[in-house]
PDB file of C-alpha atoms in Angstrom:
ATOM      1  CA  UNK A  23     105.166 148.875 104.471  1.00 41.00           C
ATOM      2  CA  UNK A  24     103.774 145.962 102.260  1.00 43.00           C
ATOM      3  CA  UNK A  25     104.474 145.003  98.023  1.00 39.00           C
ATOM      4  CA  UNK A  26     101.607 146.550  97.435  1.00 41.00           C
ATOM      5  CA  UNK A  27     102.028 149.447  98.913  1.00 41.00           C
ATOM      6  CA  UNK A  28     105.831 150.050  97.263  1.00 38.00           C
ATOM      7  CA  UNK A  29     104.091 149.253  93.846  1.00 38.00           C
ATOM      8  CA  UNK A  30     101.868 151.651  93.868  1.00 41.00           C
ATOM      9  CA  UNK A  31     103.949 154.350  94.507  1.00 44.00           C
ATOM     10  CA  UNK A  32     106.650 152.934  92.075  1.00 41.00           C
ATOM     11  CA  UNK A  33     104.126 152.756  89.156  1.00 40.00           C
ATOM     12  CA  UNK A  34     103.124 156.641  90.022  1.00 40.00           C
ATOM     13  CA  UNK A  35     106.695 157.652  90.529  1.00 37.00           C
ATOM     14  CA  UNK A  36     106.664 156.125  86.459  1.00 40.00           C
ATOM     15  CA  UNK A  37     103.801 157.355  85.419  1.00 39.00           C
ATOM     16  CA  UNK A  38     104.857 160.593  86.391  1.00 38.00           C
ATOM     17  CA  UNK A  39     108.150 160.254  84.763  1.00 40.00           C
ATOM     18  CA  UNK A  40     106.768 159.300  81.267  1.00 38.00           C
ATOM     19  CA  UNK A  41     103.578 162.071  81.855  1.00 34.00           C
ATOM     20  CA  UNK A  42     106.593 165.190  82.644  1.00 34.00           C
ATOM     21  CA  UNK A  43     107.923 165.331  79.502  1.00 36.00           C
ATOM     22  CA  UNK A  44     105.011 165.473  76.938  1.00 34.00           C
ATOM     23  CA  UNK A  45     103.840 167.670  78.900  1.00 33.00           C
ATOM     24  CA  UNK A  46     106.935 169.411  78.678  1.00 30.00           C
ATOM     25  CA  UNK A  47     106.616 169.432  75.109  1.00 32.00           C
ATOM     26  CA  UNK A  48     103.336 171.245  74.544  1.00 35.00           C
ATOM     27  CA  UNK A  49     104.579 173.843  76.507  1.00 35.00           C
ATOM     28  CA  UNK A  50     107.561 173.853  74.146  1.00 45.00           C
ATOM     29  CA  UNK A  51     105.066 174.007  71.112  1.00 52.00           C
ATOM     30  CA  UNK A  52     103.100 176.711  72.729  1.00 63.00           C
ATOM     31  CA  UNK A  53     105.758 179.049  73.123  1.00 84.00           C
ATOM     32  CA  UNK A  54     106.215 181.882  70.248  1.00 97.00           C
ATOM     33  CA  UNK A  55     109.067 183.036  68.507  1.00 98.00           C
ATOM     34  CA  UNK A  56     107.905 186.601  69.024  1.00 98.00           C
ATOM     35  CA  UNK A  57     108.112 186.676  72.927  1.00 96.00           C
ATOM     36  CA  UNK A  58     104.647 188.960  73.128  1.00 96.00           C
ATOM     37  CA  UNK A  59     102.632 187.029  70.747  1.00 98.00           C
ATOM     38  CA  UNK A  60      99.895 184.961  71.300  1.00 98.00           C
ATOM     39  CA  UNK A  61     100.471 181.088  70.259  1.00 98.00           C
ATOM     40  CA  UNK A  62      97.228 180.716  68.128  1.00 98.00           C
ATOM     41  CA  UNK A  63      97.927 177.686  65.481  1.00 98.00           C
ATOM     42  CA  UNK A  64      97.198 177.212  62.085  1.00 98.00           C
ATOM     43  CA  UNK A  65      95.892 173.961  61.867  1.00 98.00           C
ATOM     44  CA  UNK A  66      98.855 171.646  60.347  1.00 97.00           C
ATOM     45  CA  UNK A  67      97.612 171.289  57.161  1.00 98.00           C
ATOM     46  CA  UNK A  68      97.530 175.127  55.946  1.00 98.00           C
ATOM     47  CA  UNK A  69     101.780 175.352  56.460  1.00 98.00           C
ATOM     48  CA  UNK A  70     104.617 172.765  55.376  1.00 98.00           C
ATOM     49  CA  UNK A  71     106.696 171.803  58.595  1.00 98.00           C
ATOM     50  CA  UNK A  72     111.131 172.919  57.990  1.00 98.00           C
ATOM     51  CA  UNK A  73     113.502 173.991  59.768  1.00 98.00           C
ATOM     52  CA  UNK A  74     114.221 177.130  58.671  1.00 98.00           C
ATOM     53  CA  UNK A  75     117.355 179.077  58.235  1.00 97.00           C
ATOM     54  CA  UNK A  76     118.732 175.814  57.550  1.00 97.00           C
ATOM     55  CA  UNK A  77     116.239 174.790  55.076  1.00 98.00           C
ATOM     56  CA  UNK A  78     115.375 177.914  53.783  1.00 98.00           C
ATOM     57  CA  UNK A  79     117.406 181.086  54.024  1.00 98.00           C
ATOM     58  CA  UNK A  80     114.742 183.551  55.842  1.00 98.00           C
ATOM     59  CA  UNK A  81     115.500 187.003  53.773  1.00 97.00           C
ATOM     60  CA  UNK A  82     112.234 188.429  53.164  1.00 98.00           C
ATOM     61  CA  UNK A  83     109.285 190.059  55.359  1.00 99.00           C
ATOM     62  CA  UNK A  84     105.954 190.227  53.356  1.00 98.00           C
ATOM     63  CA  UNK A  85     103.338 192.675  54.639  1.00 98.00           C
ATOM     64  CA  UNK A  86      99.494 191.516  54.098  1.00 98.00           C
ATOM     65  CA  UNK A  87      96.438 193.075  55.155  1.00 98.00           C
ATOM     66  CA  UNK A  88      93.437 189.906  56.272  1.00 98.00           C
ATOM     67  CA  UNK A  89      90.491 191.561  54.486  1.00 98.00           C
ATOM     68  CA  UNK A  90      89.125 189.975  57.437  1.00 98.00           C
ATOM     69  CA  UNK A  91      88.554 190.664  60.770  1.00 98.00           C
ATOM     70  CA  UNK A  92      91.359 189.173  63.290  1.00 98.00           C
ATOM     71  CA  UNK A  93      88.972 186.568  64.713  1.00 98.00           C
ATOM     72  CA  UNK A  94      87.924 185.920  61.474  1.00 98.00           C
ATOM     73  CA  UNK A  95      91.725 185.761  60.371  1.00 98.00           C
ATOM     74  CA  UNK A  96      92.517 182.701  63.390  1.00 98.00           C
ATOM     75  CA  UNK A  97      89.778 181.065  62.036  1.00 98.00           C
ATOM     76  CA  UNK A  98      90.536 180.395  58.244  1.00 98.00           C
ATOM     77  CA  UNK A  99      94.019 179.431  58.989  1.00 98.00           C
ATOM     78  CA  UNK A 100      92.597 176.906  61.474  1.00 98.00           C
ATOM     79  CA  UNK A 101      90.722 175.177  58.709  1.00 98.00           C
ATOM     80  CA  UNK A 102      92.084 173.236  57.008  1.00 97.00           C
ATOM     81  CA  UNK A 103      89.718 173.644  53.837  1.00 97.00           C
ATOM     82  CA  UNK A 104      92.275 177.692  53.015  1.00 98.00           C
ATOM     83  CA  UNK A 105      95.261 175.682  52.433  1.00 97.00           C
ATOM     84  CA  UNK A 106      96.293 179.490  53.685  1.00 98.00           C
ATOM     85  CA  UNK A 107      98.321 180.662  56.803  1.00 98.00           C
ATOM     86  CA  UNK A 108     101.017 183.097  58.148  1.00 98.00           C
ATOM     87  CA  UNK A 109     103.115 183.502  60.652  1.00 98.00           C
ATOM     88  CA  UNK A 110     101.601 186.384  62.737  1.00 99.00           C
ATOM     89  CA  UNK A 111      98.841 187.931  62.558  1.00 98.00           C
ATOM     90  CA  UNK A 112      98.613 191.790  64.436  1.00 99.00           C
ATOM     91  CA  UNK A 113      94.661 193.133  65.707  1.00 98.00           C
ATOM     92  CA  UNK A 114      93.721 196.609  64.959  1.00 98.00           C
ATOM     93  CA  UNK A 115      92.682 198.088  67.785  1.00 98.00           C
ATOM     94  CA  UNK A 116      95.976 197.330  70.467  1.00 98.00           C
ATOM     95  CA  UNK A 117      98.103 195.925  68.151  1.00 98.00           C
ATOM     96  CA  UNK A 118      98.268 192.260  69.729  1.00 98.00           C
ATOM     97  CA  UNK A 119     100.106 190.128  67.850  1.00 98.00           C
ATOM     98  CA  UNK A 120      99.020 186.236  67.987  1.00 98.00           C
ATOM     99  CA  UNK A 121     101.188 183.628  65.970  1.00 98.00           C
ATOM    100  CA  UNK A 122      99.731 181.372  63.728  1.00 98.00           C
ATOM    101  CA  UNK A 123     102.900 179.060  62.265  1.00 98.00           C
ATOM    102  CA  UNK A 124     106.199 178.679  63.769  1.00 98.00           C
ATOM    103  CA  UNK A 125     108.875 180.476  61.921  1.00 98.00           C
ATOM    104  CA  UNK A 126     111.288 177.721  61.723  1.00 98.00           C
ATOM    105  CA  UNK A 127     108.207 176.137  58.774  1.00 98.00           C
ATOM    106  CA  UNK A 128     106.941 177.608  55.548  1.00 98.00           C
ATOM    107  CA  UNK A 129     103.565 179.544  55.670  1.00 98.00           C
ATOM    108  CA  UNK A 130     101.164 179.823  52.722  1.00 98.00           C
ATOM    109  CA  UNK A 131     100.606 183.338  52.718  1.00 98.00           C
ATOM    110  CA  UNK A 132     102.763 184.727  49.399  1.00 97.00           C
ATOM    111  CA  UNK A 133     101.382 182.688  46.414  1.00 96.00           C
ATOM    112  CA  UNK A 134     104.675 181.783  45.246  1.00 97.00           C
ATOM    113  CA  UNK A 135     106.311 178.904  47.083  1.00 98.00           C
ATOM    114  CA  UNK A 136     109.851 180.739  46.197  1.00 98.00           C
ATOM    115  CA  UNK A 137     109.190 183.595  48.028  1.00 98.00           C
ATOM    116  CA  UNK A 138     107.050 181.496  50.988  1.00 98.00           C
ATOM    117  CA  UNK A 139     110.231 179.446  52.298  1.00 98.00           C
ATOM    118  CA  UNK A 140     112.112 182.712  52.787  1.00 98.00           C
ATOM    119  CA  UNK A 141     109.442 184.412  54.074  1.00 98.00           C
ATOM    120  CA  UNK A 142     108.101 185.626  57.525  1.00 98.00           C
ATOM    121  CA  UNK A 143     104.681 186.641  56.540  1.00 98.00           C
ATOM    122  CA  UNK A 144     102.638 189.163  58.462  1.00 99.00           C
ATOM    123  CA  UNK A 145      98.954 189.366  58.514  1.00 98.00           C
ATOM    124  CA  UNK A 146      97.073 192.876  59.597  1.00 98.00           C
ATOM    125  CA  UNK A 147      93.350 193.510  60.338  1.00 98.00           C
ATOM    126  CA  UNK A 148      91.684 195.566  57.947  1.00 98.00           C
ATOM    127  CA  UNK A 149      90.560 196.633  54.814  1.00 98.00           C
ATOM    128  CA  UNK A 150      93.142 197.889  52.319  1.00 98.00           C
ATOM    129  CA  UNK A 151      90.713 200.530  51.053  1.00 97.00           C
ATOM    130  CA  UNK A 152      89.460 201.278  55.122  1.00 98.00           C
ATOM    131  CA  UNK A 153      92.449 203.452  56.882  1.00 97.00           C
ATOM    132  CA  UNK A 154      90.756 203.713  59.807  1.00 98.00           C
ATOM    133  CA  UNK A 155      92.411 200.112  60.715  1.00 98.00           C
ATOM    134  CA  UNK A 156      96.005 201.215  59.998  1.00 98.00           C
ATOM    135  CA  UNK A 157      95.635 202.414  63.990  1.00 98.00           C
ATOM    136  CA  UNK A 158      99.009 203.507  65.592  1.00 98.00           C
ATOM    137  CA  UNK A 159      98.944 201.235  67.649  1.00 98.00           C
ATOM    138  CA  UNK A 160      99.159 198.205  64.796  1.00 98.00           C
ATOM    139  CA  UNK A 161     101.639 199.766  63.187  1.00 98.00           C
ATOM    140  CA  UNK A 162     104.091 200.654  66.542  1.00 98.00           C
ATOM    141  CA  UNK A 163     103.358 197.055  67.413  1.00 98.00           C
ATOM    142  CA  UNK A 164     104.105 195.317  63.565  1.00 98.00           C
ATOM    143  CA  UNK A 165     106.488 197.192  63.058  1.00 98.00           C
ATOM    144  CA  UNK A 166     108.373 195.992  66.297  1.00 98.00           C
ATOM    145  CA  UNK A 167     107.942 193.033  65.375  1.00 98.00           C
ATOM    146  CA  UNK A 168     109.347 193.477  62.426  1.00 98.00           C
ATOM    147  CA  UNK A 169     112.802 194.676  63.503  1.00 98.00           C
ATOM    148  CA  UNK A 170     112.461 191.439  65.950  1.00 98.00           C
ATOM    149  CA  UNK A 171     112.580 189.154  62.512  1.00 98.00           C
ATOM    150  CA  UNK A 172     114.957 191.146  60.638  1.00 98.00           C
ATOM    151  CA  UNK A 173     117.760 191.506  63.688  1.00 98.00           C
ATOM    152  CA  UNK A 174     116.933 186.889  64.327  1.00 98.00           C
ATOM    153  CA  UNK A 175     117.679 186.810  60.540  1.00 98.00           C
ATOM    154  CA  UNK A 176     120.013 189.880  59.565  1.00 98.00           C
ATOM    155  CA  UNK A 177     117.415 190.891  57.086  1.00 98.00           C
ATOM    156  CA  UNK A 178     118.197 194.366  55.731  1.00 98.00           C
ATOM    157  CA  UNK A 179     115.553 196.995  57.597  1.00 98.00           C
ATOM    158  CA  UNK A 180     114.687 198.477  53.307  1.00 98.00           C
ATOM    159  CA  UNK A 181     111.791 198.154  51.246  1.00 98.00           C
ATOM    160  CA  UNK A 182     113.345 195.797  49.630  1.00 98.00           C
ATOM    161  CA  UNK A 183     113.298 193.325  52.490  1.00 98.00           C
ATOM    162  CA  UNK A 184     110.325 194.091  53.756  1.00 99.00           C
ATOM    163  CA  UNK A 185     108.181 194.093  50.686  1.00 98.00           C
ATOM    164  CA  UNK A 186     103.806 194.144  50.631  1.00 98.00           C
ATOM    165  CA  UNK A 187     102.175 191.068  49.110  1.00 98.00           C
ATOM    166  CA  UNK A 188     101.508 192.601  45.684  1.00 98.00           C
ATOM    167  CA  UNK A 189     105.429 193.054  45.438  1.00 98.00           C
ATOM    168  CA  UNK A 190     105.201 189.336  45.619  1.00 98.00           C
ATOM    169  CA  UNK A 191     106.211 187.902  41.893  1.00 97.00           C
ATOM    170  CA  UNK A 192     103.077 186.673  40.167  1.00 96.00           C
ATOM    171  CA  UNK A 193     101.057 187.917  42.259  1.00 95.00           C
ATOM    172  CA  UNK A 194      97.045 188.995  42.737  1.00 94.00           C
ATOM    173  CA  UNK A 195      96.714 190.417  45.722  1.00 96.00           C
ATOM    174  CA  UNK A 196      96.838 194.587  46.065  1.00 97.00           C
ATOM    175  CA  UNK A 197      97.195 194.460  49.284  1.00 98.00           C
ATOM    176  CA  UNK A 198      98.405 196.297  52.025  1.00 98.00           C
ATOM    177  CA  UNK A 199      97.369 198.878  49.158  1.00 97.00           C
ATOM    178  CA  UNK A 200      97.674 202.546  48.611  1.00 97.00           C
ATOM    179  CA  UNK A 201      96.845 203.487  51.895  1.00 98.00           C
ATOM    180  CA  UNK A 202      98.979 201.865  53.948  1.00 98.00           C
ATOM    181  CA  UNK A 203     102.301 204.141  55.073  1.00 98.00           C
ATOM    182  CA  UNK A 204     105.486 203.303  53.925  1.00 98.00           C
ATOM    183  CA  UNK A 205     107.339 205.624  54.945  1.00 98.00           C
ATOM    184  CA  UNK A 206     106.108 205.358  58.491  1.00 98.00           C
ATOM    185  CA  UNK A 207     106.674 202.102  58.505  1.00 98.00           C
ATOM    186  CA  UNK A 208     109.848 202.284  57.824  1.00 98.00           C
ATOM    187  CA  UNK A 209     110.920 204.454  60.390  1.00 98.00           C
ATOM    188  CA  UNK A 210     109.016 202.824  62.580  1.00 98.00           C
ATOM    189  CA  UNK A 211     111.238 199.202  62.207  1.00 98.00           C
ATOM    190  CA  UNK A 212     113.982 200.975  62.050  1.00 98.00           C
ATOM    191  CA  UNK A 213     113.508 203.020  64.888  1.00 95.00           C
ATOM    192  CA  UNK A 214     112.629 200.378  66.870  1.00 78.00           C
TER     193      UNK A 214
END
């Protein structure tokens, strides 16, 4: 075997070793905190990198209604000019869950920095005055997600810790609105 052939082989092996960790790192970034969620990341300029829960305790889940379609919500979170994001979005028709911000990071969803640092935000496709968007599968999949978050962070599964956006101090929002069935939702969270 000549020297040139050996050097080519060595270079190929070295290049493979350099590329593989990067490929693994990318795959790790695509992993979601909720196993069945699809990773649809918000732009990095729409959340604050962090190391929660060591940097901030996570002790709330904030329930939102998008006032948009699922697709438009994802587009908004991926638009750096919008300055908004939530950790998850749940689609109305089939309960599909997308994760947009890793739970360790601070999503910009509550309109209150203290609550942003201490909560996971879940957006639900729909409008507060259109109950047809609050489907059985949306409630069920969202409740499973909320139960998982509560279990992982030791958050009590009650209305003191699972709150609506309108309950965040200083909020100017009304979501999830009067048509959101809190009794049903909390029952599902506790029995999922």
